[in-house]
Tab-separated table of C-alpha atoms in Angstrom:
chain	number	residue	atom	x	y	z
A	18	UNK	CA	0.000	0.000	0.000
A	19	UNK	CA	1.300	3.368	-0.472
A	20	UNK	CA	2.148	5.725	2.148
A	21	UNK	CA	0.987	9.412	2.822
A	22	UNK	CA	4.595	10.341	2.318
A	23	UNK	CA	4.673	8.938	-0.968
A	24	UNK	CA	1.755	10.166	-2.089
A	25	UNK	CA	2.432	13.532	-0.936
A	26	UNK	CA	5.836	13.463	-2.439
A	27	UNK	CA	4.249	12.485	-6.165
A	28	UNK	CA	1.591	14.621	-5.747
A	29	UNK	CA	4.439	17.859	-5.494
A	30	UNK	CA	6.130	15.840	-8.503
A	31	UNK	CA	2.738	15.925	-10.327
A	32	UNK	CA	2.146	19.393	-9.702
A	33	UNK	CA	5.722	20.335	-11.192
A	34	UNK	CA	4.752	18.782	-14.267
A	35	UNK	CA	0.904	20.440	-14.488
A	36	UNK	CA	2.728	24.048	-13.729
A	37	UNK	CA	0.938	24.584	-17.490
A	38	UNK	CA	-2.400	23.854	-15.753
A	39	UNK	CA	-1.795	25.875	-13.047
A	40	UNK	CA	-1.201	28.754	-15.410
A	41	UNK	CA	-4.516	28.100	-16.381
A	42	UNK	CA	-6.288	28.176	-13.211
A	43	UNK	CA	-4.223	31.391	-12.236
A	44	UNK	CA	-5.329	33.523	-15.107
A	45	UNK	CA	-8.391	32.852	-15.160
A	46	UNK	CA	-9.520	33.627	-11.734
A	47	UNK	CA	-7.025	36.931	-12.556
A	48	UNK	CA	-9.195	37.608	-15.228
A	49	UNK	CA	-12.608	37.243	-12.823
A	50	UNK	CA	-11.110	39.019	-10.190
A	51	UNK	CA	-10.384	41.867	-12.338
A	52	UNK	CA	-13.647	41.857	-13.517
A	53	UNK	CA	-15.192	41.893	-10.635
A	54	UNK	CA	-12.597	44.831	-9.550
A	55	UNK	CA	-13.063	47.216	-12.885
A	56	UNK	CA	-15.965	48.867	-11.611
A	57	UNK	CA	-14.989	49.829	-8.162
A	58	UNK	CA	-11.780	51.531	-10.193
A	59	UNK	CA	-14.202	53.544	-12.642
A	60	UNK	CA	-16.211	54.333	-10.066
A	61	UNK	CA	-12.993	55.697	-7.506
A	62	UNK	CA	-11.063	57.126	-10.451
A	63	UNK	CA	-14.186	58.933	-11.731
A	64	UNK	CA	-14.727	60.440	-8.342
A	65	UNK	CA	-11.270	61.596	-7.357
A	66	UNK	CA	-9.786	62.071	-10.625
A	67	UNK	CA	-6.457	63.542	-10.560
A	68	UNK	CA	-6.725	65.260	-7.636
A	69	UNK	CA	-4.375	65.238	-4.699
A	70	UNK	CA	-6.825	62.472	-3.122
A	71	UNK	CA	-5.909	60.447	-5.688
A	72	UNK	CA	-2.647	60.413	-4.836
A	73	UNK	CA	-3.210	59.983	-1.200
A	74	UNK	CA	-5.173	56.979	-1.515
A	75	UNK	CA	-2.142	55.495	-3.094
A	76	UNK	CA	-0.005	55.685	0.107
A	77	UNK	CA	-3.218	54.335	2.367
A	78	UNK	CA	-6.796	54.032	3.010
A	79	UNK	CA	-9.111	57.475	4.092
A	80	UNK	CA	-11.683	57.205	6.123
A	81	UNK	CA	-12.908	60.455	5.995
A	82	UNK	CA	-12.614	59.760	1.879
A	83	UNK	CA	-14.534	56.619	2.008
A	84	UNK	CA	-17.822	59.046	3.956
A	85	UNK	CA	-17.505	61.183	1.621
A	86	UNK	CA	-17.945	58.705	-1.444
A	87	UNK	CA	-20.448	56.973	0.142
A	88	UNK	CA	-23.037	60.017	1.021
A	89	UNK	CA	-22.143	61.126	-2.855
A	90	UNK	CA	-22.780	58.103	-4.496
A	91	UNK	CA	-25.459	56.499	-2.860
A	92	UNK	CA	-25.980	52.701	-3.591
A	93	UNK	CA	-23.136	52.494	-5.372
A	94	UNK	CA	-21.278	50.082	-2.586
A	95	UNK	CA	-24.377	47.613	-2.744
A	96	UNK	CA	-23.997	47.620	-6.555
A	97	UNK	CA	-20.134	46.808	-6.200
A	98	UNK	CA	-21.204	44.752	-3.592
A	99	UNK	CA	-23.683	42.938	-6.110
A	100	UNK	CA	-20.917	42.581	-8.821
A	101	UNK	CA	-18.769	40.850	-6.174
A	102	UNK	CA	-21.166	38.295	-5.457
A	103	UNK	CA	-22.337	37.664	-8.790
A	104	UNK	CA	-18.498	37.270	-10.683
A	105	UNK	CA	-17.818	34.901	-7.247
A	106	UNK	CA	-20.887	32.583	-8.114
A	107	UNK	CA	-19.546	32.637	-11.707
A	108	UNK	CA	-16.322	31.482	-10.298
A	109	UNK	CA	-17.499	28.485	-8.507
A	110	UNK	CA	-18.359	26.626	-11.790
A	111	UNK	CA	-15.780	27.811	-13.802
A	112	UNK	CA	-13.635	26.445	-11.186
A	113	UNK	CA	-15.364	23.513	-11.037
A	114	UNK	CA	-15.159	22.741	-14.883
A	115	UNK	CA	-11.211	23.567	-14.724
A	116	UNK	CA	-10.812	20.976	-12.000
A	117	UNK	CA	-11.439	18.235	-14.638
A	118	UNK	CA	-9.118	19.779	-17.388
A	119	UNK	CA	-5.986	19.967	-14.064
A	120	UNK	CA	-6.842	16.328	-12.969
A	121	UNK	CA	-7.149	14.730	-17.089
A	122	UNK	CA	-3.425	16.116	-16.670
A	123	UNK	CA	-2.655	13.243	-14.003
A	124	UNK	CA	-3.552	10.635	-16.132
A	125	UNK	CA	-0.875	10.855	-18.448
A	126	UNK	CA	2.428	13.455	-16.668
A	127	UNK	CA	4.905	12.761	-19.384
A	128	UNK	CA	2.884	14.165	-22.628
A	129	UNK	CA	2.985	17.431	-23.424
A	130	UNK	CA	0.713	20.306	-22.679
A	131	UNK	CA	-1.649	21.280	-25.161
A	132	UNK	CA	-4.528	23.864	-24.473
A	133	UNK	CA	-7.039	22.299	-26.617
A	134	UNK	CA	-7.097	18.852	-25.136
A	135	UNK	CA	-7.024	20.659	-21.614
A	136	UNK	CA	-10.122	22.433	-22.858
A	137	UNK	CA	-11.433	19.616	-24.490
A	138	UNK	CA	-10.866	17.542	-21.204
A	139	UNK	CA	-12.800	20.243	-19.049
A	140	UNK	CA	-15.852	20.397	-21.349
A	141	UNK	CA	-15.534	15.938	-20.933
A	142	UNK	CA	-15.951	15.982	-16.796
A	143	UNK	CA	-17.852	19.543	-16.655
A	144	UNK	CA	-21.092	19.353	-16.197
A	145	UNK	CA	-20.381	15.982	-13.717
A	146	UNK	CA	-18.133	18.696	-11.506
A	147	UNK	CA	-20.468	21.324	-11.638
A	148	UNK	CA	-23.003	18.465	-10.530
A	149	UNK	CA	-20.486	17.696	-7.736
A	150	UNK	CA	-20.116	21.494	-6.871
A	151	UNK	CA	-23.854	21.116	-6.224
A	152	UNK	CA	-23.591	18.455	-3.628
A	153	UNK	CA	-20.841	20.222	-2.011
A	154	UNK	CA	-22.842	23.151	-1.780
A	155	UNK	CA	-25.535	20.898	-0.371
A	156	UNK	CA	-22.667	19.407	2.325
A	157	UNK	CA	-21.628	23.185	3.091
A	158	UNK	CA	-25.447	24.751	3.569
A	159	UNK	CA	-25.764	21.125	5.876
A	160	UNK	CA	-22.898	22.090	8.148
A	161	UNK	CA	-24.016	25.658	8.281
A	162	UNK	CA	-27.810	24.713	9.140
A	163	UNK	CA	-26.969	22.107	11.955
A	164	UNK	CA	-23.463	22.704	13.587
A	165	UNK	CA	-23.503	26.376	13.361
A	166	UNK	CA	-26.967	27.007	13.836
A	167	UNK	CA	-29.019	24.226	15.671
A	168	UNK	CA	-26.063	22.861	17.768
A	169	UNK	CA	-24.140	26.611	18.253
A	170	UNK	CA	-28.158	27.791	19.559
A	171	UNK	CA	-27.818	24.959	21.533
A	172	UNK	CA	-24.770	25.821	23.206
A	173	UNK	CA	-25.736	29.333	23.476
A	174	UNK	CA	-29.004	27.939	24.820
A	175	UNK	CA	-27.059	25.785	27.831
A	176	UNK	CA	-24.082	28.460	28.640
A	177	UNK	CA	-26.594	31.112	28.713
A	178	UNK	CA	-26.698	31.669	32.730
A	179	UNK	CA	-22.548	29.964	33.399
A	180	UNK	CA	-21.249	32.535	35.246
A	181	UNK	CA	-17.678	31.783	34.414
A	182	UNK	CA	-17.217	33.514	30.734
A	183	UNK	CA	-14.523	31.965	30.017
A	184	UNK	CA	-15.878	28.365	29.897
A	185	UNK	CA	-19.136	29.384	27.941
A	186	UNK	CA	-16.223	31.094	25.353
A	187	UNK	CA	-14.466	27.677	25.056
A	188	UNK	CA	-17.820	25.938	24.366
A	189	UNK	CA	-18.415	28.595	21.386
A	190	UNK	CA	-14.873	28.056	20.413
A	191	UNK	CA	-15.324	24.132	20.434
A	192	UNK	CA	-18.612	24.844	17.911
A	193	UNK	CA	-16.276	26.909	15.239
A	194	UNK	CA	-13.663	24.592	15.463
A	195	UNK	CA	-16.157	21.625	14.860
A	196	UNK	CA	-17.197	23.862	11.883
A	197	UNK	CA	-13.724	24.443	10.486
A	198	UNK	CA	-12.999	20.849	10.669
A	199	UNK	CA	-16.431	19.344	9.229
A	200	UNK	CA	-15.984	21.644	6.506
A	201	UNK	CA	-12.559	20.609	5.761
A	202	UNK	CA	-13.735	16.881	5.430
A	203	UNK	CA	-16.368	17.978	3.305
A	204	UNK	CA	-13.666	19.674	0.565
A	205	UNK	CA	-11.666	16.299	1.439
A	206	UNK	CA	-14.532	14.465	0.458
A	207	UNK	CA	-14.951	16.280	-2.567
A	208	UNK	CA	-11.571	16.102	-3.372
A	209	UNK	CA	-11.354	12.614	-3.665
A	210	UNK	CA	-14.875	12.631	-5.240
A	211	UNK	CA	-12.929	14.836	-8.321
A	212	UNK	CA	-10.187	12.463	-8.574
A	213	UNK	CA	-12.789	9.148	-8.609
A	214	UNK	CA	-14.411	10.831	-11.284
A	215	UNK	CA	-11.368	11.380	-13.479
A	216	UNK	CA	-9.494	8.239	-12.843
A	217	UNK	CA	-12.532	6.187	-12.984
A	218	UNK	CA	-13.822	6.631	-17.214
A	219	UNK	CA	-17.568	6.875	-16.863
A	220	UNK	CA	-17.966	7.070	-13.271
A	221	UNK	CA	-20.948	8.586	-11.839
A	222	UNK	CA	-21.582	11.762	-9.326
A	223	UNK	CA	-23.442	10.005	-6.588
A	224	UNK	CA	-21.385	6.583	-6.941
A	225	UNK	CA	-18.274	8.653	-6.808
A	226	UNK	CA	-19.030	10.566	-3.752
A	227	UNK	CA	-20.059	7.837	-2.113
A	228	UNK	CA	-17.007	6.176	-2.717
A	229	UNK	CA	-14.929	9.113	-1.827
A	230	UNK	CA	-16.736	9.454	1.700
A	231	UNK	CA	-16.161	5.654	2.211
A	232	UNK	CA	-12.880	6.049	1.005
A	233	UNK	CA	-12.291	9.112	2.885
A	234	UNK	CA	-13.607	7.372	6.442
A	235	UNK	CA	-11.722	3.882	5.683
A	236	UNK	CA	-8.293	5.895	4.939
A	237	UNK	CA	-8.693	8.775	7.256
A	238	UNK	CA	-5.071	9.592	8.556
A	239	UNK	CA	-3.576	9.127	5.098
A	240	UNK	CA	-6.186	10.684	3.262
A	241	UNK	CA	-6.473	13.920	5.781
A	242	UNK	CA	-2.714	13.898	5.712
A	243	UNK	CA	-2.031	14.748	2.070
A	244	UNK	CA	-5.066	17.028	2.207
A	245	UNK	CA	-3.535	18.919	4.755
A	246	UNK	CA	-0.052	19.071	4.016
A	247	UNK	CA	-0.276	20.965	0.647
A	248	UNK	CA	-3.083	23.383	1.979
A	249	UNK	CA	-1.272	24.075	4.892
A	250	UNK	CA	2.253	24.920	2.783
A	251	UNK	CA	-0.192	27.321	0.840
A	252	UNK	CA	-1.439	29.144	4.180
A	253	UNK	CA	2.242	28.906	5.316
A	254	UNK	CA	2.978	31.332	2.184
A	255	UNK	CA	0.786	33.434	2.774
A	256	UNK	CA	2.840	33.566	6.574
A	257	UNK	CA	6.003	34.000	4.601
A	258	UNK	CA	4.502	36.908	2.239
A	259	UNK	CA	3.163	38.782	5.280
A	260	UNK	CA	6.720	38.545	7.469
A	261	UNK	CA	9.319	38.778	4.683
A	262	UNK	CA	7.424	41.941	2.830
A	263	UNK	CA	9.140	45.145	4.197
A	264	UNK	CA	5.930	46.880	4.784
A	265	UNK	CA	8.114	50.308	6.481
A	266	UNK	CA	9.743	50.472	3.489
A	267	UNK	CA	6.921	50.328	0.362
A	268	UNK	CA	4.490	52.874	3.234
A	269	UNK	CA	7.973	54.895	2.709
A	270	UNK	CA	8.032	54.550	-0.998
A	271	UNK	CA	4.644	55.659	-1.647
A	272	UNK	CA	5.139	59.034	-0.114
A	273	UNK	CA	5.246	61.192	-2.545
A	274	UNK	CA	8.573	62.845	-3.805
A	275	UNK	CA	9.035	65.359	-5.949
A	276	UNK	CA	12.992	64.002	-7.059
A	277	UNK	CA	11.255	60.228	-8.121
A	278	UNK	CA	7.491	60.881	-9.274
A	279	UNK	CA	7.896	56.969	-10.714
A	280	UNK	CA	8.939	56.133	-7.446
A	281	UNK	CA	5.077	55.324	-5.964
A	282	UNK	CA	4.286	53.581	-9.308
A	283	UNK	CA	6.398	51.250	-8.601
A	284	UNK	CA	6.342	50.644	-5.843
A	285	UNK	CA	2.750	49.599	-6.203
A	286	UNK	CA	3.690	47.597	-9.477
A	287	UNK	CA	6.356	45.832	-7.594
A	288	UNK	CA	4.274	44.890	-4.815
A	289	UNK	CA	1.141	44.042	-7.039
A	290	UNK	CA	3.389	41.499	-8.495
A	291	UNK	CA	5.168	40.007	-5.599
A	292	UNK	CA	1.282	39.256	-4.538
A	293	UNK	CA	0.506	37.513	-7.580
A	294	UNK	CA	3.366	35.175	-6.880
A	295	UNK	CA	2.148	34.527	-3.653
A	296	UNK	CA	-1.540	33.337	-5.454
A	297	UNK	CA	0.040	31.971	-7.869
A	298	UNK	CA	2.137	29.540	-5.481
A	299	UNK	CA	-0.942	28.954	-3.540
A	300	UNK	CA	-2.796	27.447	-6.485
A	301	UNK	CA	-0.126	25.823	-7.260
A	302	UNK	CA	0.073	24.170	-3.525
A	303	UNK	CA	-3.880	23.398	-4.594
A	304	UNK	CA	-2.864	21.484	-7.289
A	305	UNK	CA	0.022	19.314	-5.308
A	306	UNK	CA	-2.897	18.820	-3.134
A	307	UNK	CA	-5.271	17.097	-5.814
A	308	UNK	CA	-1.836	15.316	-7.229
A	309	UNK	CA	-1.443	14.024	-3.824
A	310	UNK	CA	-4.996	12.496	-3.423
A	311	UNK	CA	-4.713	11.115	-6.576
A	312	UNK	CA	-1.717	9.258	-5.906
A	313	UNK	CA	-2.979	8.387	-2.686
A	314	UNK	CA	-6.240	6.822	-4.142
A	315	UNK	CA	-4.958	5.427	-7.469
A	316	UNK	CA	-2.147	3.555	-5.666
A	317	UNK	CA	-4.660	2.487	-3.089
A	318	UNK	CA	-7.317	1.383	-5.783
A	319	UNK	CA	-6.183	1.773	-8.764
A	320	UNK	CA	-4.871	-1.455	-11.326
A	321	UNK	CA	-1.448	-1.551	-12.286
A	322	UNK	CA	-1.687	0.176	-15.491
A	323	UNK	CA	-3.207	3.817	-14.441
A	324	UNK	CA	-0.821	3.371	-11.493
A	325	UNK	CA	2.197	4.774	-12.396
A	326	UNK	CA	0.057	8.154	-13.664
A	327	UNK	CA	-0.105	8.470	-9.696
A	328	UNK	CA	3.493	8.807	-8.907
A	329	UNK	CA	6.829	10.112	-10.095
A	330	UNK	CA	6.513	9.980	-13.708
A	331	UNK	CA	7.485	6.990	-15.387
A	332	UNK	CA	7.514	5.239	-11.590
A	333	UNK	CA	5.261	3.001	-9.529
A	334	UNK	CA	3.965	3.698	-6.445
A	335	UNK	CA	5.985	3.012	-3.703
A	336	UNK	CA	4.731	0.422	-1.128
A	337	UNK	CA	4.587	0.377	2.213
């Protein structure tokens, strides 16, 4: 049987050699992002203009700005608002349909990329993703519904009159925590649902998740361990980005200075890029995480011939 090590170790191999797909992924939630983004920038830059508040807002946040855009324009932070809401609904399918065209890249590491059959793979598993977005959804409103409304009114309901604080806070914290966690298993579950569904040609949406919860219950340790790892190392960048980034210094380049009027610009170019690194490593940790899960579950299921897609490329699995 194959480890967790193993699995996580091919999964980082298979996510070197899907950097194309990852690409993919990137850009394209770029692209909704800045969709989403476009009109709160018309709607700024029309108000300010090139005044001097213009400028300011480059070197920080106004408060006494923000007042004054709201009581000027009224409604228009509910319409923004709106626009985010919609573009992030659109992004959950599109998401979704990607997944299939990242995982069809599993199957076979050593071929080359090609954007059509990526494409052409997406539009094979989409509408059995977006089907499996909709039981997720399901699995999400479920946790909401009954751990962090019946149960947390429960517990609000029974530390109601403690009179130590501090152990009715504990009790509240124990109810998020059991929310974090059952909504991790549900993306595990889903994870491995994604993978079934791609390894297994013609597999259904029910039958896979099924088979993924089973799978997921039966092999929890190893299967929660190379979920974790790779989502973790993603969160862990975002650590890195937030200690490493000499904060002092780009609030001190965006001052405004009448030797370097680029100087700001840059600044804000530089650091605009540095954080698209940081996304862009973090999908590409989400991509050594569905590598890793589908090493883990083709060389736990799998037959011998799809089972050296699952590790280092041209490789077997490595037993235990």
């Amino acid at each position: 049987m194959i480890t967790a090590r193993v699995a996580i170790r091919q999964g980082f191999a298979l996510a070197r050699r899907a950097r194309s797909a990852v690409w993919i992924l990137f850009l394209a939630n770029l692209g909704l992002a800045a969709l989403a983004a476009l009109p709160i920038y018309q709607g700024i830059l029309n108000f300010t203009g090139h005044s001097l508040m213009a400028e300011k807002l480059t070197a920080g946040f106004s408060v006494n700005w923000f007042i004054d855009f709201s009581m000027s324009h009224q409604g228009a932070l509910g319409r923004y608002g709106e626009i985010i809401v919609i573009l992030g609904l659109i992004a959950l399918p599109v998401n979704a349909i990607l997944a299939g065209g990242v995982l069809s890249r599993f199957r076979n590491p050593r071929e080359p990329f090609r954007v059509g059959q990526f494409f052409r793979d997406c539009r094979r598993y989409g509408w059995r993703m977006i089907w499996l977005m909709a039981i997720a959804l399901l699995c999400y409103w479920l946790v909401f519904r009954f751990i962090n409304g019946e149960f947390n009114d429960l517990v609000s309901r029974s530390t109601r009159y403690w009179m130590d604080d501090r152990v009715a806070f504990f009790a509240h914290l124990g109810v998020g925590a059991l929310v974090l966690l059952a909504l991790a298993f549900v993306n595990l579950v889903v994870d491995f649902a994604q993978v079934r569904l791609v390894l297994r040609e013609g597999a259904g949406v029910l039958e896979s998740f099924l088979a993924s919860l089973g799978f997921s219950l039966g092999w929890f340790p190893k299967a929660a361990l190379v979920y974790a790892v790779p989502s973790l190392c993603g969160l862990a960048l975002l650590g890195v980005y937030r200690l490493l980034v000499p904060w002092h210094l780009i609030h001190m380049g965006l001052v405004d200075s009448p030797q370097d009027p680029y100087r700001g610009p840059l600044v804000l170019a530089l650091l605009f890029i540095v954080q698209q690194l940081v996304i862009f490593g973090r999908y590409w940790f989400r991509v050594a995480a569905w590598g890793s899960e589908w090493a883990l579950y083709s060389g736990s299921r799998a037959p011998a011939p799809t089972s050296a897609a699952a590790g280092e490329p041209g490789s077997p699995p490595s037993a235990c």
